[in-house]
mmCIF file of C-alpha atoms in Angstrom:
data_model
loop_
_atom_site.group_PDB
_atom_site.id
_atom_site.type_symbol
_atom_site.label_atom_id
_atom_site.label_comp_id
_atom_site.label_asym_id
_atom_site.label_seq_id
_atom_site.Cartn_x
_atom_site.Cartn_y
_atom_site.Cartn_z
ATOM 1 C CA UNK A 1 48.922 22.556 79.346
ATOM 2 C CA UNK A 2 48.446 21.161 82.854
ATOM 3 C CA UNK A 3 47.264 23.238 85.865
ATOM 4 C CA UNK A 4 50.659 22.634 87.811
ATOM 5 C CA UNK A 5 52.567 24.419 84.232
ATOM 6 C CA UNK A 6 50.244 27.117 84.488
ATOM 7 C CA UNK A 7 50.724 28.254 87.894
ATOM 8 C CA UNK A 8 54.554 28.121 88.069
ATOM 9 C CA UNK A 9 54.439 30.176 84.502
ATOM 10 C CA UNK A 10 51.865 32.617 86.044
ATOM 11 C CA UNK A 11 54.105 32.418 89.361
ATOM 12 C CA UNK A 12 57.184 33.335 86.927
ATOM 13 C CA UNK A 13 55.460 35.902 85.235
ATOM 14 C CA UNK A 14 54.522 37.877 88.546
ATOM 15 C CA UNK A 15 57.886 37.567 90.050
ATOM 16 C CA UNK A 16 59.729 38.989 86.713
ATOM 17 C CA UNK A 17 57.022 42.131 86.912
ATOM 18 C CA UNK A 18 57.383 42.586 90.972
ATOM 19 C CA UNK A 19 61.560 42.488 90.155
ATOM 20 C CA UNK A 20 60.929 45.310 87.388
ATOM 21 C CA UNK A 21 58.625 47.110 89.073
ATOM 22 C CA UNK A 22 61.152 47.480 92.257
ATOM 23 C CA UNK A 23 63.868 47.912 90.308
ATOM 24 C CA UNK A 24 62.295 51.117 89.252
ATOM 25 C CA UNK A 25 61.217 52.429 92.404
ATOM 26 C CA UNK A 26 64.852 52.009 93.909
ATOM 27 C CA UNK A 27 66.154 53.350 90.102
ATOM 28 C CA UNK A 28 68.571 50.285 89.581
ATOM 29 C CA UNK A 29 68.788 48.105 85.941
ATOM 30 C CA UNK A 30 66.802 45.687 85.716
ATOM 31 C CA UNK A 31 67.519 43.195 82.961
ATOM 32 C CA UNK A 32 65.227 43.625 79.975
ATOM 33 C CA UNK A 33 65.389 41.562 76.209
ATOM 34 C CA UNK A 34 67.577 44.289 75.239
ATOM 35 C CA UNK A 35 69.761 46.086 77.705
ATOM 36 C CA UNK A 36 68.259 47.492 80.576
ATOM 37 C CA UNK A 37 64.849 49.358 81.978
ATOM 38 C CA UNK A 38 65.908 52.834 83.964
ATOM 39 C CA UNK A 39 63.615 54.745 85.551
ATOM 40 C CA UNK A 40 63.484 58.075 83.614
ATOM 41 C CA UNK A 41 61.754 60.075 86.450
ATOM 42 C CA UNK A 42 65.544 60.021 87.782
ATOM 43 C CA UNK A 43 67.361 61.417 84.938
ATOM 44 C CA UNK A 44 67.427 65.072 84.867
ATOM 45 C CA UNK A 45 66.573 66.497 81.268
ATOM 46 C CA UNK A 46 67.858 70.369 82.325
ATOM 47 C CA UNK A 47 70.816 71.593 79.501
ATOM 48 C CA UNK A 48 74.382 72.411 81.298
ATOM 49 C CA UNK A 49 76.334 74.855 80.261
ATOM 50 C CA UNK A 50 79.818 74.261 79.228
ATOM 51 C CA UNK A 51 81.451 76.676 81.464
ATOM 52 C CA UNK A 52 79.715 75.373 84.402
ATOM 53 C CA UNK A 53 81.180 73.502 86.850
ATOM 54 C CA UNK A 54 84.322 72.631 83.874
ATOM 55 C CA UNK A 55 87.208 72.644 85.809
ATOM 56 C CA UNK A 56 85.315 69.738 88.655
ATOM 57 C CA UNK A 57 84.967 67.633 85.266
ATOM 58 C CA UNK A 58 88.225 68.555 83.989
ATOM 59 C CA UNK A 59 90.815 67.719 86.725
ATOM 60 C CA UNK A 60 94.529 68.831 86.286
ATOM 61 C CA UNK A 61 96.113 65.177 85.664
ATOM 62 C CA UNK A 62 99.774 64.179 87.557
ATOM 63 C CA UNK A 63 101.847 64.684 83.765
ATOM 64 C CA UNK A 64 100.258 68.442 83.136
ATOM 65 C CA UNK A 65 102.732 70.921 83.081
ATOM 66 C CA UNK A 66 103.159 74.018 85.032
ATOM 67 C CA UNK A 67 100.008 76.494 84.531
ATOM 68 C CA UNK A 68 101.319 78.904 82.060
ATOM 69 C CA UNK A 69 100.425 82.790 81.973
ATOM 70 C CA UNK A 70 98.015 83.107 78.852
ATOM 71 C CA UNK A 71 99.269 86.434 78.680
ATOM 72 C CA UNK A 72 102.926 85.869 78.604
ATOM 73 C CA UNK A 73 102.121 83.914 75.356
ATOM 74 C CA UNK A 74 104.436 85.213 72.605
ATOM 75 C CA UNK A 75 105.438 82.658 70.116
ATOM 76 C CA UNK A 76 103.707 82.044 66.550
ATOM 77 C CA UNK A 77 100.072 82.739 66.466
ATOM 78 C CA UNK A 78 97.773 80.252 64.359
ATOM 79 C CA UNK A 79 93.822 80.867 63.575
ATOM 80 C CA UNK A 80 91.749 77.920 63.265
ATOM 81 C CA UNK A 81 88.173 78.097 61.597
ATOM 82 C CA UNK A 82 85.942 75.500 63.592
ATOM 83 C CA UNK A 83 82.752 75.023 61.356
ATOM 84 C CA UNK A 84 80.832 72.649 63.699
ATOM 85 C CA UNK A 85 80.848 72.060 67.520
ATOM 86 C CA UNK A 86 82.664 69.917 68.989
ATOM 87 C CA UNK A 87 86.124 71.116 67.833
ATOM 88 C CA UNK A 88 88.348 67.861 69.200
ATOM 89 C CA UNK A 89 89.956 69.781 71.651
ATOM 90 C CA UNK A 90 88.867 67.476 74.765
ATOM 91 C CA UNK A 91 90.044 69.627 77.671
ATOM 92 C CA UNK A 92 91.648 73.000 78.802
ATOM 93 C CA UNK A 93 93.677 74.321 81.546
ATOM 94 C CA UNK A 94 93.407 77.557 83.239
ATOM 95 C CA UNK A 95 96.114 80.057 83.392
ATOM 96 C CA UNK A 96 98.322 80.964 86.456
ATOM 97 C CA UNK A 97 95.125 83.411 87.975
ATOM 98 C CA UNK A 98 92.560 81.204 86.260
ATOM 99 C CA UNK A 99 92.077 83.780 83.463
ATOM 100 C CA UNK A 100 92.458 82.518 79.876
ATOM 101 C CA UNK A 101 92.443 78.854 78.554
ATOM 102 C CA UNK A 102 95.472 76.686 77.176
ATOM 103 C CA UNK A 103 94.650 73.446 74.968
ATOM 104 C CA UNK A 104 95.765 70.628 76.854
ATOM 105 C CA UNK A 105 94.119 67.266 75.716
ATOM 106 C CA UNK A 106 93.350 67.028 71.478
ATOM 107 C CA UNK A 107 91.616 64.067 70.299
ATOM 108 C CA UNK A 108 94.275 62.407 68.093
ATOM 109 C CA UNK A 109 92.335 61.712 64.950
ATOM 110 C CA UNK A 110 89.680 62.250 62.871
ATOM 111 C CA UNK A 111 87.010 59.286 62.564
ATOM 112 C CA UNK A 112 85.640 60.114 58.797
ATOM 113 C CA UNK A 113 85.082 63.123 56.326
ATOM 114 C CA UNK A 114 83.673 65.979 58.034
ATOM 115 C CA UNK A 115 84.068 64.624 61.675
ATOM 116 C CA UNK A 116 83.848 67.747 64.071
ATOM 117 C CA UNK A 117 85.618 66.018 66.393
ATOM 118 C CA UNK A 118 88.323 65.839 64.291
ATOM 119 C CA UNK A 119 88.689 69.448 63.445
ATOM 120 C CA UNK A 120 91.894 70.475 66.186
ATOM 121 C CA UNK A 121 93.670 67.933 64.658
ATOM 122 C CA UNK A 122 93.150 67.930 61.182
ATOM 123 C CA UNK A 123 94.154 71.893 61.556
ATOM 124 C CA UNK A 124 97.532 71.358 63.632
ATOM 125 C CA UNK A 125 96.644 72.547 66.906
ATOM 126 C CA UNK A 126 99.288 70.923 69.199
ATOM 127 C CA UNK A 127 98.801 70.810 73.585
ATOM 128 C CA UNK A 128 100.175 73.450 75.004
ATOM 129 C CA UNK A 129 98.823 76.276 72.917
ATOM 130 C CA UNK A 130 96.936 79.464 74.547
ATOM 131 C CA UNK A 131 93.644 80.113 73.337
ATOM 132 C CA UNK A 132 94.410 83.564 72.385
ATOM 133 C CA UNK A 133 91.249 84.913 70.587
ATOM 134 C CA UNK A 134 87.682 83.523 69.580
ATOM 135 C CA UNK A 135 86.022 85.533 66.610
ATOM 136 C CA UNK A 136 88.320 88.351 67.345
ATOM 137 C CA UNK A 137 87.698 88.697 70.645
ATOM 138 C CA UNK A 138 90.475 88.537 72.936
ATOM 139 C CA UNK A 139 90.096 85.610 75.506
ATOM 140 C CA UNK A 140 93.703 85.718 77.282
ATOM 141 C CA UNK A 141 92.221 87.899 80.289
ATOM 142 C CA UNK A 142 89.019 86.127 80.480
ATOM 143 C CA UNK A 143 87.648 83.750 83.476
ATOM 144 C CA UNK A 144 88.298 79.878 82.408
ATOM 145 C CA UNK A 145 84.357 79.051 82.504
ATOM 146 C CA UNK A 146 83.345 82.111 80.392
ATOM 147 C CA UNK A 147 85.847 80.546 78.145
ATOM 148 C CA UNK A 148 84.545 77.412 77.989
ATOM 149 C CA UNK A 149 80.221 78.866 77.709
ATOM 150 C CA UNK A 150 82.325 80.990 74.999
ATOM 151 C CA UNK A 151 83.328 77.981 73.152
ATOM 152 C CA UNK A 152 80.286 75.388 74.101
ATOM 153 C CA UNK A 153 82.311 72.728 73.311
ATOM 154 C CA UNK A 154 82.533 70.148 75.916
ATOM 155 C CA UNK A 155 82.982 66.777 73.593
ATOM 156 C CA UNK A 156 81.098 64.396 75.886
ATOM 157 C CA UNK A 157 79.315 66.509 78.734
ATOM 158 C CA UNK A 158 75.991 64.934 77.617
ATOM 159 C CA UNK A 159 77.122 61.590 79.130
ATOM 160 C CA UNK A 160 78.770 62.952 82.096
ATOM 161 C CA UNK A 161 75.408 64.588 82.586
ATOM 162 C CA UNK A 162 73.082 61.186 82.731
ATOM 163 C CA UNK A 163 76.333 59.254 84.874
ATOM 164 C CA UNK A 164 76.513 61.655 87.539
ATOM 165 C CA UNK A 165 73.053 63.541 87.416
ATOM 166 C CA UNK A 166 74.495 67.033 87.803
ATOM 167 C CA UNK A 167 72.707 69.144 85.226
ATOM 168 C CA UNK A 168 70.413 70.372 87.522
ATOM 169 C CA UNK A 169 72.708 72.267 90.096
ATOM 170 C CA UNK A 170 74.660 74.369 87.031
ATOM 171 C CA UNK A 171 74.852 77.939 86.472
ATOM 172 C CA UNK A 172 73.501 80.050 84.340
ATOM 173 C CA UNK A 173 75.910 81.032 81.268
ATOM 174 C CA UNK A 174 77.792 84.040 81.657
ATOM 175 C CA UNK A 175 79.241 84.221 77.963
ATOM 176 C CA UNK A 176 77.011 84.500 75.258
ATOM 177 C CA UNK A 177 77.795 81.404 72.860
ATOM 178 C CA UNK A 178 80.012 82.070 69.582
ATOM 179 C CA UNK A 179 78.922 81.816 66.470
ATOM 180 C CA UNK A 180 80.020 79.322 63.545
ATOM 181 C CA UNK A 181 82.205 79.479 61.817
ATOM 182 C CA UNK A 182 84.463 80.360 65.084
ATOM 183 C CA UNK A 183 87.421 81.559 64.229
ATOM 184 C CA UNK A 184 89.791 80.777 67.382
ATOM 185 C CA UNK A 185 93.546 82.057 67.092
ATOM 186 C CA UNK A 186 95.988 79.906 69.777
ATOM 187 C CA UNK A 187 99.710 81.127 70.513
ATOM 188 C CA UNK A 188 102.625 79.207 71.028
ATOM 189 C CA UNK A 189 104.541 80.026 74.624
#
């Protein structure tokens, strides 16, 4: 190899490692042989709660129908046993005084045998229905975000966490977790 091949492939090699290097400080991609290099002194590695912060990850959407009194519930009840976390059930709505919880987005299949988040589906539960009571105890009165750090069953708050970096600023939980099996009953309006 000649001297002149050397230095441009030494020259190459120095640029590629000054481009990763400051890609890292300012904590952008960088391109890699497979996918990316991040810097992981950015990512925050503190656990959220579920009932923290749900509603500012939850938004009401345009189509959602008037909030409902949980309360007021008083057609057919129907109690679903949840054996794994989570259930399918992808988002909730507060009621009228943002006490109780009413199922509002259900994942629409199941993906294989024994997916969890297959679970609301596979059992019936239709949008619309008030979370009524979670291993017999009655939810209908309860704050939306004890609810939810009832439940712990935010399907994909894991990746919200590492796009938007908020797992540090959360709450503590102020409802002990449920245990599995959960039996949850829901209510018709």
């Amino acid at each position: 190899m000649s001297r002149r091949t050397s230095s441009v492939l030494l020259l190459g090699l120095v640029a590629v490692a000054a481009l990763a290097l400051l890609g890292s400080l300012l904590d952008v991609s960088v391109p890699a042989f497979a996918g990316s290099l991040r810097s992981p002194g950015r990512i925050s590695h503190v656990l959220r709660h579920a009932g923290a912060g749900y509603l500012a990850r939850h938004l009401p959407k345009d189509d959602d129908p008037p909030l409902v009194s949980p309360v007021a519930a008083a057609g057919a009840t129907h109690e679903v046993e949840f054996k794994k976390r989570p259930t399918g059930i992808f988002r909730y709505s507060p009621g009228k005084d943002g006490t109780g919880a009413v199922a509002m987005d259900i994942i629409q299949k199941s993906r294989y045998p024994g997916d969890p988040t297959g679970q609301a589906f596979i059992a019936g539960v239709q949008e619309g229905w008030v979370l009524r009571s979670v291993n017999g105890q009655d939810v209908t009165g309860m704050p939306l975000e004890e609810i939810m750090d009832l439940l712990d069953d935010e399907v994909f708050m894991g990746m919200h966490q590492a796009l938007t970096g908020t797992a540090a600023k959360q709450k503590v939980n102020v409802a002990e977790k449920a245990t599995l099996p959960m039996k949850v009953v829901f209510q018709e309006m």
